[in-house]
XYZ file of C-alpha atoms in Angstrom:
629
model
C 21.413 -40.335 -1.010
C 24.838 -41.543 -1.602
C 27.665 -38.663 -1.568
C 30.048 -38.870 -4.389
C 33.440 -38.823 -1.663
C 37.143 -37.772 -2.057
C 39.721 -41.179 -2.010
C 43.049 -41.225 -2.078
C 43.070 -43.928 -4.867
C 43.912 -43.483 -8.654
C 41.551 -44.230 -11.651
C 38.035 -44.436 -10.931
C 34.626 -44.476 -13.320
C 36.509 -43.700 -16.783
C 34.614 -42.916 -19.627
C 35.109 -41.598 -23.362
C 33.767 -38.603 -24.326
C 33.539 -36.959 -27.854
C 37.147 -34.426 -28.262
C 39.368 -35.967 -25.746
C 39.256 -38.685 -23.474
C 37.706 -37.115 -19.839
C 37.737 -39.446 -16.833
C 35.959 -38.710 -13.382
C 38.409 -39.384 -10.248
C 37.714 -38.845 -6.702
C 40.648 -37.270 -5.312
C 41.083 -36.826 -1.477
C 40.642 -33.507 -0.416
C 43.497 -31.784 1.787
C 41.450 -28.872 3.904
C 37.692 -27.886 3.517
C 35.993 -26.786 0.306
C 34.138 -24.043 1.463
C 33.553 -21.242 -0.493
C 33.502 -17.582 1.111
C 31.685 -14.682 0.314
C 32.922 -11.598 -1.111
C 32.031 -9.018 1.213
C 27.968 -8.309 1.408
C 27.118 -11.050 -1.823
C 25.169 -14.033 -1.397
C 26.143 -17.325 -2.660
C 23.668 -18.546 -5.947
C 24.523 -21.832 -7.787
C 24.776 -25.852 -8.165
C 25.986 -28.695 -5.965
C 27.197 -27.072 -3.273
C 28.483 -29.473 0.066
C 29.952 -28.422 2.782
C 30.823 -32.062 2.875
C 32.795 -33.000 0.460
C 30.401 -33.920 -1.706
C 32.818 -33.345 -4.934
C 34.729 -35.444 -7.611
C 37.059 -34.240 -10.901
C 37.072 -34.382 -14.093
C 39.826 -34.370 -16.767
C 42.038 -35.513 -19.307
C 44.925 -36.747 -17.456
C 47.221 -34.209 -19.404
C 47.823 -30.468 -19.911
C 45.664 -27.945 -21.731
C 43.880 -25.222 -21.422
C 40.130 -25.726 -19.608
C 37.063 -24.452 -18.281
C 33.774 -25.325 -17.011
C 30.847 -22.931 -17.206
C 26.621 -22.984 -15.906
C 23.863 -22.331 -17.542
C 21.857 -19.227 -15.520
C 18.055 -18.558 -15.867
C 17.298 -15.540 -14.702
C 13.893 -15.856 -12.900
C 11.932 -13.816 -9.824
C 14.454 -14.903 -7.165
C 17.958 -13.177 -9.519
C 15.753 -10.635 -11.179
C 17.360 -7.270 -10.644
C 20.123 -8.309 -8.424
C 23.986 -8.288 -9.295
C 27.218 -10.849 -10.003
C 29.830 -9.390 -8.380
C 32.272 -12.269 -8.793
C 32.427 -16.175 -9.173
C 34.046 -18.704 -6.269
C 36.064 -20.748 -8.402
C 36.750 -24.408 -6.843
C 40.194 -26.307 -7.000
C 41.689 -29.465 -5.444
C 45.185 -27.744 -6.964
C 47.141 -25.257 -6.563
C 49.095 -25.563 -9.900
C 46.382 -23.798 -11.901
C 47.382 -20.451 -13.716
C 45.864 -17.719 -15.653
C 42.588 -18.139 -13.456
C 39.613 -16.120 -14.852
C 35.922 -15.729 -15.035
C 33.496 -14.637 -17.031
C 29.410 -13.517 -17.814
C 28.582 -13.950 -21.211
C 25.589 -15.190 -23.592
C 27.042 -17.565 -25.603
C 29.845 -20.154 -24.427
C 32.743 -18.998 -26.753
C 31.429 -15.868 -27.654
C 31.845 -11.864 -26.054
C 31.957 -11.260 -22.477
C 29.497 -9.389 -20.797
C 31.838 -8.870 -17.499
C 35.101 -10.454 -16.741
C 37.614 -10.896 -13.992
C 40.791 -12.271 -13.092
C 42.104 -14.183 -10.045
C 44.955 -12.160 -8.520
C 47.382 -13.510 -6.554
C 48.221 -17.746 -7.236
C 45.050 -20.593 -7.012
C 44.860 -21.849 -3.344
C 42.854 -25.431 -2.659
C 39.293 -25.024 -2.014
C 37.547 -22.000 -3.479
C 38.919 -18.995 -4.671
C 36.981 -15.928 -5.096
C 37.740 -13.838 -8.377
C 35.885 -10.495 -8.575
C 34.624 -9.349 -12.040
C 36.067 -5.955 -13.123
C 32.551 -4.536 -13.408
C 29.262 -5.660 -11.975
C 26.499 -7.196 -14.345
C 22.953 -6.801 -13.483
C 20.365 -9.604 -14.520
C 16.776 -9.386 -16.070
C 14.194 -11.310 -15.554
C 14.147 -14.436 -18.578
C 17.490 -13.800 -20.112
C 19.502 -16.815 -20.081
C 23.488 -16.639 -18.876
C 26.586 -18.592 -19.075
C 29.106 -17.930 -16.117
C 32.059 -20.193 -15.495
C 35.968 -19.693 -15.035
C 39.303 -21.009 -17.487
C 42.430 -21.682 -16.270
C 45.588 -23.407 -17.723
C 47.853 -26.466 -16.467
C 51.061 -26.940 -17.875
C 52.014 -29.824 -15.882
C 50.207 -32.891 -15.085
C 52.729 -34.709 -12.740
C 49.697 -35.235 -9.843
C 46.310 -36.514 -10.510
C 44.838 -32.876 -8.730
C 46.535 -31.690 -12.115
C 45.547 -34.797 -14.066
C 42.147 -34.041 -13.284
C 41.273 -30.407 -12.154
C 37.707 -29.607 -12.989
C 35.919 -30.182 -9.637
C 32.086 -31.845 -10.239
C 29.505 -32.159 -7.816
C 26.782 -35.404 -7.379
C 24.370 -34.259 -8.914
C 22.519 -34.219 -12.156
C 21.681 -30.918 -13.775
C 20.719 -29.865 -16.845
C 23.002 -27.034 -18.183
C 25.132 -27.117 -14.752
C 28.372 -28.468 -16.134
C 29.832 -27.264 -19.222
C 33.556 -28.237 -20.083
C 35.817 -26.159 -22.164
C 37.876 -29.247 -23.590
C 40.880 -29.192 -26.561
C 39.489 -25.504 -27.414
C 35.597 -26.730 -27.497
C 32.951 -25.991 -25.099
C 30.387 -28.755 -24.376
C 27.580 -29.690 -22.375
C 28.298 -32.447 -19.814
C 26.129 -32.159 -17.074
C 24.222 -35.532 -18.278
C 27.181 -37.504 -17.242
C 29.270 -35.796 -14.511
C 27.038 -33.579 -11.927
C 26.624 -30.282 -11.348
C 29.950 -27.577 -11.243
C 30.317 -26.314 -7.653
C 31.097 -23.122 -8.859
C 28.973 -20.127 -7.014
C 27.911 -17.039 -8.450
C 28.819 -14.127 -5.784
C 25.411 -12.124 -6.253
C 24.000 -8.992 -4.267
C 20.385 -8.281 -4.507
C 18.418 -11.568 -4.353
C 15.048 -11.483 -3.654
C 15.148 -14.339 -0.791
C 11.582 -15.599 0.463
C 11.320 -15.329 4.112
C 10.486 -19.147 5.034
C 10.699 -21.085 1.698
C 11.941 -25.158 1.530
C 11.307 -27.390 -0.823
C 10.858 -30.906 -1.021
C 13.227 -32.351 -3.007
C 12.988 -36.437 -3.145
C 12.569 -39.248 -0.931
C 14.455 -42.556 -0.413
C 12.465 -45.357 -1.235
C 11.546 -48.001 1.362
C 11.680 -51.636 1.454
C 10.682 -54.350 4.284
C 8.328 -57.150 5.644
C 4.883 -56.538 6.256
C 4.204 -54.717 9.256
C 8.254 -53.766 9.541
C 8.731 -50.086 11.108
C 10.767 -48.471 8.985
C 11.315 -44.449 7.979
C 11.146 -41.842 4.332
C 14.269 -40.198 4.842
C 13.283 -36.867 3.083
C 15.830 -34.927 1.379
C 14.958 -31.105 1.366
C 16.483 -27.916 -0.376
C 16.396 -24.344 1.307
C 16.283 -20.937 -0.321
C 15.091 -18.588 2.629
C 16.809 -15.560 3.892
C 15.465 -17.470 7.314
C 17.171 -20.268 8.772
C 14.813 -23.147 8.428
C 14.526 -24.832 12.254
C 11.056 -26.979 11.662
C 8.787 -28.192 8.981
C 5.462 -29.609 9.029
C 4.190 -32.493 6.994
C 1.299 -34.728 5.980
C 1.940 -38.902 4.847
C -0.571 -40.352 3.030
C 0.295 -44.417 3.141
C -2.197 -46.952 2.302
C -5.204 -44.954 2.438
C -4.313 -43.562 6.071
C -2.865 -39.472 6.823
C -0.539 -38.646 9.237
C 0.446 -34.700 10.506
C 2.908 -33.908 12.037
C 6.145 -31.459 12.841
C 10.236 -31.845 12.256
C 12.912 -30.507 13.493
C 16.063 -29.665 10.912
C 18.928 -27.321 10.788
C 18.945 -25.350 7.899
C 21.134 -22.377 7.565
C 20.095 -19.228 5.292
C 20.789 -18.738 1.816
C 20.509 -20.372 -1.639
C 19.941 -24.039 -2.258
C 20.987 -25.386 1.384
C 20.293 -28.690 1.597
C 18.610 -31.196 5.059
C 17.056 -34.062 5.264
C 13.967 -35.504 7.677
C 12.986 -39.016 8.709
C 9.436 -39.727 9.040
C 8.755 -42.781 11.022
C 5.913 -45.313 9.343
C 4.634 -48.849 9.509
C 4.552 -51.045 6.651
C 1.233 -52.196 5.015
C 0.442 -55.765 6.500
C 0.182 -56.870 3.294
C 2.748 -57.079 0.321
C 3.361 -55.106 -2.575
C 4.084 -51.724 -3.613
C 2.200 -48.625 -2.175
C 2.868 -45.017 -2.913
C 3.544 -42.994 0.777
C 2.822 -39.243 -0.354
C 4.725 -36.412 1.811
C 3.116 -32.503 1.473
C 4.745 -29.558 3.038
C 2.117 -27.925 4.908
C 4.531 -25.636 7.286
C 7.880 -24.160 7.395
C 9.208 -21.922 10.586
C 5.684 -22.645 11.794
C 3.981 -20.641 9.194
C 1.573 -22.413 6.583
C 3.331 -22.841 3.296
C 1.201 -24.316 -0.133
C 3.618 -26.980 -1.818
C 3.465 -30.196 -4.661
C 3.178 -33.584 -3.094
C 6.032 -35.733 -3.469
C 5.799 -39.351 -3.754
C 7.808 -42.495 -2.476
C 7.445 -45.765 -3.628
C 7.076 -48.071 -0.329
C 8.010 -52.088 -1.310
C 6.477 -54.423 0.976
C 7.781 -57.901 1.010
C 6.668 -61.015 1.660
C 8.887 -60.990 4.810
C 11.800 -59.819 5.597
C 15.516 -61.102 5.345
C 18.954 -60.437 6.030
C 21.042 -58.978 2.917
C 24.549 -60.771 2.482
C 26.738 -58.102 1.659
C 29.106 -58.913 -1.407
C 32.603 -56.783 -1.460
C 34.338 -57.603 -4.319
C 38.132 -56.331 -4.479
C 40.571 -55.935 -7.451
C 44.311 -56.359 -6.604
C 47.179 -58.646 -7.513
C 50.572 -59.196 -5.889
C 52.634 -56.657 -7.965
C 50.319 -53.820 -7.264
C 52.552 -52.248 -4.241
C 49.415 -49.904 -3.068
C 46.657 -53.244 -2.811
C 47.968 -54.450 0.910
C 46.018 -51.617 1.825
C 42.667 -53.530 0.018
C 44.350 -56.872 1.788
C 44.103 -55.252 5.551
C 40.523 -54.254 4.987
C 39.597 -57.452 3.306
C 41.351 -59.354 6.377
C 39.416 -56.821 9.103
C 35.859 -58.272 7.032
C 36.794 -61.529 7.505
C 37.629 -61.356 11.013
C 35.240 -58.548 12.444
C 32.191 -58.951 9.572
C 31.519 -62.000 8.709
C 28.045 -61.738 7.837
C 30.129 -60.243 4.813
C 31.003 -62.101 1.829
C 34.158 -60.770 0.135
C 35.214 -62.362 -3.298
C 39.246 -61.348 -4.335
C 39.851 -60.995 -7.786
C 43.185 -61.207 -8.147
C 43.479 -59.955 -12.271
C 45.894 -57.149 -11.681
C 48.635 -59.133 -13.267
C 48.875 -62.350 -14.941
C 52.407 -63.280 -13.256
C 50.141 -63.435 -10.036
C 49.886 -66.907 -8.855
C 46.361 -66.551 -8.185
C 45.176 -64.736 -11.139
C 41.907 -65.587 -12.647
C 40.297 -64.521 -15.974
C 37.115 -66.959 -15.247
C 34.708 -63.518 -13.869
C 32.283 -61.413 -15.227
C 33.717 -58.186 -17.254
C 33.701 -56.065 -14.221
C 35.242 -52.499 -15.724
C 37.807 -51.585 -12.786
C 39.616 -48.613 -13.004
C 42.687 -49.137 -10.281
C 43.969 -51.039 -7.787
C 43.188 -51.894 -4.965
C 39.604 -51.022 -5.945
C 36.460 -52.793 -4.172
C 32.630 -52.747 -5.035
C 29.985 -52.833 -2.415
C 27.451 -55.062 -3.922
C 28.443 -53.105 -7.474
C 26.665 -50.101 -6.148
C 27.732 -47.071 -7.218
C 30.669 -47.740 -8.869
C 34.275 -48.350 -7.723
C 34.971 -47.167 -4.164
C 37.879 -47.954 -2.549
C 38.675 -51.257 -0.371
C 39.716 -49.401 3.301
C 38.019 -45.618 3.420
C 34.810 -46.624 1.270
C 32.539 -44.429 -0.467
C 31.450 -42.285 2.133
C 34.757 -40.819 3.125
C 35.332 -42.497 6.289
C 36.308 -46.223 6.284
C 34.352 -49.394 4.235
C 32.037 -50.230 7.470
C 30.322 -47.229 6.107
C 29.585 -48.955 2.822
C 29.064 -52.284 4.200
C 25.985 -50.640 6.916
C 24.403 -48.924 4.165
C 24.179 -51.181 1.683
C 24.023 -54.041 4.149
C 20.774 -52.073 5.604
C 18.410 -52.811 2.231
C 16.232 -55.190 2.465
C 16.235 -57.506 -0.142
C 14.287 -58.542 -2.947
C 14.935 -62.580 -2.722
C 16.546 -64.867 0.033
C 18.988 -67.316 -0.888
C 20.224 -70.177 0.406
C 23.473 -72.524 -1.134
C 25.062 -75.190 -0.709
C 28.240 -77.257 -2.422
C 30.361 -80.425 -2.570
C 32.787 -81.715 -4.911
C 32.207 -84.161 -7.357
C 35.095 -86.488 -6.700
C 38.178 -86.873 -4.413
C 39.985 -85.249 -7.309
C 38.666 -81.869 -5.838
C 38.544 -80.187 -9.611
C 34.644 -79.575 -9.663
C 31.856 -78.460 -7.223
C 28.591 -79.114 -7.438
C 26.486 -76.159 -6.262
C 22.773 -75.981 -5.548
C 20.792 -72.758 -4.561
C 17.638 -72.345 -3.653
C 16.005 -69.063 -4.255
C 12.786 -67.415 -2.939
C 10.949 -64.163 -4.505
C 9.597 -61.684 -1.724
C 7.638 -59.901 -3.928
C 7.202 -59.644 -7.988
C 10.775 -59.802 -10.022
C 11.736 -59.292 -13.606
C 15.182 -59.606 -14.831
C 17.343 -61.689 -12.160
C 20.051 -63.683 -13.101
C 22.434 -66.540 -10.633
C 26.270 -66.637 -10.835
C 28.094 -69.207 -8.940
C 32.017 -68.524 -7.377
C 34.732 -70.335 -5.482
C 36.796 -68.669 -2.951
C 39.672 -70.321 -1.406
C 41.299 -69.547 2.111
C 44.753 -69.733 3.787
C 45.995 -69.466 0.795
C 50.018 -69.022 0.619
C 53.130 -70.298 -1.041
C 53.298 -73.999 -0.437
C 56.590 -75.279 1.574
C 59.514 -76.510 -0.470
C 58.100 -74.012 -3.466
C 61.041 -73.097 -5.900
C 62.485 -69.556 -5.577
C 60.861 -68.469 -8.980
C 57.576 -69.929 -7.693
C 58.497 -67.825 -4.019
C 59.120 -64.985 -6.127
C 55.813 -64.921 -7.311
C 53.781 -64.875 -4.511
C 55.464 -61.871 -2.420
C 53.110 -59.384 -2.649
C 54.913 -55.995 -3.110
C 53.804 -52.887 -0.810
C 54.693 -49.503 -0.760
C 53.505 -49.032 2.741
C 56.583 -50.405 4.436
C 58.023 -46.877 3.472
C 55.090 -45.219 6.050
C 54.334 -45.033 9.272
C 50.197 -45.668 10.213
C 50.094 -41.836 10.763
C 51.918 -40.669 7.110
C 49.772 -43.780 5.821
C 46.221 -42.567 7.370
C 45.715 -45.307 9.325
C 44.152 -45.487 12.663
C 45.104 -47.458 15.368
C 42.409 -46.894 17.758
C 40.532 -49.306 15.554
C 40.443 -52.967 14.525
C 40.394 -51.846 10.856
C 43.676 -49.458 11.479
C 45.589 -52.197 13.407
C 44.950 -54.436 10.125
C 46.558 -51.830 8.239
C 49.446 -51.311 10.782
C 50.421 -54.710 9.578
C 51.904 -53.551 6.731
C 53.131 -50.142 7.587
C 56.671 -49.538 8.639
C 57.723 -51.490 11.599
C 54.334 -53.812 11.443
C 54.864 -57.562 11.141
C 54.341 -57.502 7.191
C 56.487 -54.146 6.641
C 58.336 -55.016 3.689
C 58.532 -53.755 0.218
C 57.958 -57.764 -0.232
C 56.114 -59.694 1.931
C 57.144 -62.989 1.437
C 54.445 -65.796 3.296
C 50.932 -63.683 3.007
C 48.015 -65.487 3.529
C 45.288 -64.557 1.220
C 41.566 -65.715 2.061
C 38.256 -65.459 -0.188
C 40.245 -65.517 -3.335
C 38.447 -66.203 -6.684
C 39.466 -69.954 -7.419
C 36.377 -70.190 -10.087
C 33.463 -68.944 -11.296
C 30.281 -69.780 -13.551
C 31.723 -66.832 -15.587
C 34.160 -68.311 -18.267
C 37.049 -66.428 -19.554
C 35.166 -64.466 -22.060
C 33.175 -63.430 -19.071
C 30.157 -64.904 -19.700
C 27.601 -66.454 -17.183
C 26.899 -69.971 -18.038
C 24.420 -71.006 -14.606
C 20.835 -71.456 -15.699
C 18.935 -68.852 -16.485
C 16.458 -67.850 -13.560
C 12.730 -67.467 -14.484
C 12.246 -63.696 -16.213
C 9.333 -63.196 -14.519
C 8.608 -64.071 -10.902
C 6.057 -63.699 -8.584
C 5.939 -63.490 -4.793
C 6.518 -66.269 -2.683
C 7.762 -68.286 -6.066
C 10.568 -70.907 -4.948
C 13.247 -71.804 -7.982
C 15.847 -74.664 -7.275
C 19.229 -74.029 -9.259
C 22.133 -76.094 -10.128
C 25.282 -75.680 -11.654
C 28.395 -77.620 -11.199
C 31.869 -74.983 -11.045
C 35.294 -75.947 -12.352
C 38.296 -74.873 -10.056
C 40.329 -72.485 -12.627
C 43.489 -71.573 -10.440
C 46.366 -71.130 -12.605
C 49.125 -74.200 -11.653
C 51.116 -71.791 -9.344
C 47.983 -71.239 -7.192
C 46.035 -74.896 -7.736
C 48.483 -76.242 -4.936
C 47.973 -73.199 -2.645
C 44.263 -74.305 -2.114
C 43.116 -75.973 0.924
C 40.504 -77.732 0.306
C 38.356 -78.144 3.400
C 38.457 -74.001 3.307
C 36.720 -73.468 -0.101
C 33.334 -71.448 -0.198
C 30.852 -71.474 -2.591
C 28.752 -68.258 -3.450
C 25.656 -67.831 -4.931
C 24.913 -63.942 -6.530
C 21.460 -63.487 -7.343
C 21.902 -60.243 -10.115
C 19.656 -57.490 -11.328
C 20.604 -58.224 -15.246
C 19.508 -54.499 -16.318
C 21.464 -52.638 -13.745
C 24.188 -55.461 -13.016
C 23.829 -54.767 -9.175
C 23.743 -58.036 -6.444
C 20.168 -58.158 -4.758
C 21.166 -60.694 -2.600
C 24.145 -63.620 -1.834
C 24.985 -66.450 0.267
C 28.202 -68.351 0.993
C 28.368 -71.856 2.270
C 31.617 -74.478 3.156
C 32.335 -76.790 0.106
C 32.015 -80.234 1.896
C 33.327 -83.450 0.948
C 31.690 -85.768 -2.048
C 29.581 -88.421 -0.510
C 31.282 -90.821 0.665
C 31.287 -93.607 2.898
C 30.554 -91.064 5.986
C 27.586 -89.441 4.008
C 25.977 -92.473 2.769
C 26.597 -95.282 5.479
C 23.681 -92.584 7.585
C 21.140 -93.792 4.997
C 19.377 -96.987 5.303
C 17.673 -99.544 3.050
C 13.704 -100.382 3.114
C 14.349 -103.382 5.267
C 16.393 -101.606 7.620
C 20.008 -102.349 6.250
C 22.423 -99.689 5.702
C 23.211 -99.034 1.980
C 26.041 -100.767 0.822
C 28.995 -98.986 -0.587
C 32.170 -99.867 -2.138
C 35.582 -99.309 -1.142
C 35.698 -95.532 -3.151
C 32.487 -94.601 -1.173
C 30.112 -94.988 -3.941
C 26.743 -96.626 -3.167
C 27.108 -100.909 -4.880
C 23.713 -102.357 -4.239
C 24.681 -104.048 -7.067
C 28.024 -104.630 -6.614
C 30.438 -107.685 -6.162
C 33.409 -107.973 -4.677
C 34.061 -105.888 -1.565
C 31.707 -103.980 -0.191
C 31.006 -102.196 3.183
C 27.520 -102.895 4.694
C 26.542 -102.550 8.542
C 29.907 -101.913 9.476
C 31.179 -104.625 8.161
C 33.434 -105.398 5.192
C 31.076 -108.164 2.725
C 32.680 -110.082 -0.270
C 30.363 -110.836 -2.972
């Protein structure tokens, strides 16, 4: 399961909400967001990572807020006692920091406390002035308030810190005075109730979900199963039974997890794929935990076998422009891809700004949020273009993703229409590996080496340096590292690097969007692909793409370094199940056709433009040789 990570990039997955406008931002966090116990409590609540598993939510402006979950008392908090709440914050600008118990958001406290002393990043505990004990079936509201008064940095902007996952009742936001129920759209709060008295279970785990599997028949492949903790013992094994295609397997795993409430591990049970395709249902039981025999619900995985197996072709697509000052850092990672993995295919949408010489309009409606921003195969929303999703740098991404086996191969190929270069026409071929509903095919140009031409105007010069902020860093105030090939991309840009100016004049840009099958209202005009296929079902496709650059970048393009892309889409959840990229060659000509021959042996005649003049007279070109008729 995909972490929701902290970036150091702006705007990311904005969306309207009913008071004021809240976005969600993943902000980079500057130490560890562990939370501490007050002294002999236990730790009870939501969506807590030791990982910095944790985004933000806000408003982008000042206000007073809150966020509050919704606590069932049951067996395990039956009897025992909140003694305080760790309250979590990326800033330190928060004031007026306190908690609360209480039955209704809004309404009278049952206990209170506030935070002495300023807010410090990562969790801060705040004691309640007097203890509250629980019962058994009440229902509870405990959550913190705070104030900003200025908004000047985005940990201000956006201070509510929200965990990955979904939870009914786990995230309510005080917002412009009113308290509502979020936790359908932005996770779980991290906050922690700081409890004494729970009634732990000595060796209790549960199984929580399973990734499902996809692969060839016969493939070896593994259920990574994700598991949840609640055990005043640390869990060290857990035994298991897989039921797959009318066959049971026991056996016993080793995993590391530590004491406590709602720790989370994961296991990877090996298996072998049916030999025969379709889907299956692998069915994991709990029989064991800490060697003792434990009685828990089945939980199932769905196991997709395909027809075969084939290689997923990565798509990154990346949204910059030449005026954004931050995007050479989406340039260097984009030019470490296309060096280091090209089994990649990266698409550059240059839409920042319209003054860009190689802006583009002709793309699907792709709702980016920043720049430089990047999409992994529009997974998961935006992530961005050098660390990735995961925290660490895009290889992360591009293995993960890249790792899925896909639903369809495809195959693509393209050549222009004329000598006039304005057109392509592109053919794919695409092949089902088991039953599909809802695909769609886009077609897009991407152009290499792009750069100003020679002899451009200064206006036209002008318009093509790319503006960076990073000449004003070093690699190590920039986060860059050199020890790899990804870092010494980036060094390129940072002070003293061969591009470190606030204008780099000369770039060269490669896999930029020249044209799509999108038009400008962003609408896909390639033929539709069958709604319903089955395995093994071949489709041919055709469409024939218009180059779009604007008339700054037309004469940029070279043409013998233009790729065509095919995207096969999943039209319900937008997502690319598969791609392929091929060179744009040449129309036929007289090089293509002279390799063809005639029913009686002779080479097809062509004229002098290339074009085949059976019928022809006056000069033609047949065997070689040039033939008036």
């Amino acid at each position: 399961m995909k972490k929701l990570l902290l970036l150091a990039v702006a705007v990311l997955f904005g969306i309207s909400m009913q008071a004021q406008r809240l976005q969600k931002i993943q902000i980079k966090a500057q130490g560890p967001l562990h939370a501490a116990s007050l002294d002999g409590t236990d730790m009870w609540g939501y969506a807590y990572d030791e990982n910095f598993g944790y985004a933000c939510v806000g408003t982008g402006g000042t206000g007073e807020f809150g966020a509050a979950i919704k606590v069932v008392v049951d067996e395990l908090l039956d009897g025992a006692t909140i003694q305080g709440v760790a309250v979590p914050f990326f800033t330190t600008k928060a004031t007026g920091v306190s908690v609360f118990v209480t039955k209704t958001l809004g309404g009278t406290d049952l206990a209170a406390g506030t935070l002495s002393g300023s807010v410090k990043k990562g969790y801060n505990n705040v004691a309640l002035e007097k203890e509250y004990k629980m019962t058994k079936g009440e229902t509870l509201y405990v959550g913190y308030k705070f104030t900003i008064s200025s908004a000047s940095a985005q940990t201000e902007q956006y201070p509510i810190a929200t965990g990955a996952d979904l939870v009914p009742g786990a995230l309510n936001l005080l917002v412009g005075g009113k308290w509502e129920d979020y936790s359908g759209q932005f996770g779980a709060s991290p906050l922690q109730l700081l409890v004494k008295g729970l009634k732990l279970p000595e060796n209790n785990v549960v199984l929580t979900a399973i990734d499902n599997v996809y692969g060839g028949k016969g493939d070896k492949s593994a259920l990574k199963c994700h598991l949840m903790g609640t055990s005043s013992n640390a869990i060290t094994s857990v035994g298991y039974t897989v039921e797959l295609n009318g066959q049971t397997v026991a056996d016993e795993a080793k995993v590391n997890i530590p004491s406590g409430i709602n720790k989370p591990g994961t296991i990877s049970i090996d298996i072998t794929l049916p030999e025969k395709e379709g889907g299956y249902n692998a069915i994991v039981t709990i029989t064991k935990v800490n060697g003792v025999a434990v009685t828990a619900d089945p939980v199932v995985a769905k196991v997709n076998v395909l027809s075969r197996s084939v290689k997923r072709n990565t798509v990154i697509e990346e949204f910059t422009g030449t005026t954004c000052a931050w995007c050479p850092r989406g340039w260097a990672a984009m030019e470490y891809i296309k060096e280091f993995r090209p089994e990649v295919i990266g698409i550059a949408i240059h839409q920042y700004d319209s003054a860009d010489p190689m802006y583009n309009n002709n793309y699907a409606s792709i709702q980016w949020k920043g720049a430089p921003g990047a999409m992994v195969d529009r997974k998961d929303g935006q992530v961005d273009p050098y660390e990735g999703g995961f925290g660490t740098t895009i290889d992360a991404d591009l293995d993960y993703y890249g790792a899925i086996a896909p639903f369809v191969d495809v195959t693509v190929s393209g050549a222009y229409t004329d000598e006039t270069h304005s057109k392509v026409d592109a053919k794919a071929s695409i092949e089902f590996l088991t039953d599909c509903e809802g695909y769609e095919i886009a077609y897009v140009l991407t152009g290499d080496g792009m750069t100003c031409p020679e002899g451009a105007s200064t206006t036209i010069r002008n318009r093509w340096k790319q503006y960076n902020n990073y000449a004003n860093y070093t690699t190590t105030q920039a986060g860059f590292d050199t020890k790899t090939e990804l870092g010494k991309k980036a060094a390129l840009i940072c002070k003293g690097g061969t591009y470190g100016q606030s204008q780099i004049a000369n770039l060269v840009f490669n896999d930029v969007l020249i044209g799509s099958s999108w038009n400008t209202a962003h609408k896909n005009k390639a033929e539709a692909l069958p709604t319903l296929s089955k395995v093994g079902e071949k489709v041919e496709n055709a469409y024939t793409v218009s180059i779009t650059a604007s008339s700054y970048g037309k004469p940029a393009i070279k043409y013998d370094q233009v790729n065509v892309v095919a995207l096969v889409l999943d039209k319900i959840s937008g997502e690319i199940v598969n791609a392929a990229r091929a060179k744009v060659e040449e129309a036929e000509g007289i090089g293509t056709v002279l390799q063809e021959t005639t029913g009686n042996g002779q080479q097809t005649a062509v004229d002098l433009s290339g074009r085949i003049a059976t019928q022809a007279h006056g000069v033609v070109i047949q065997n070689g040789k040039k033939v008036i008729r």
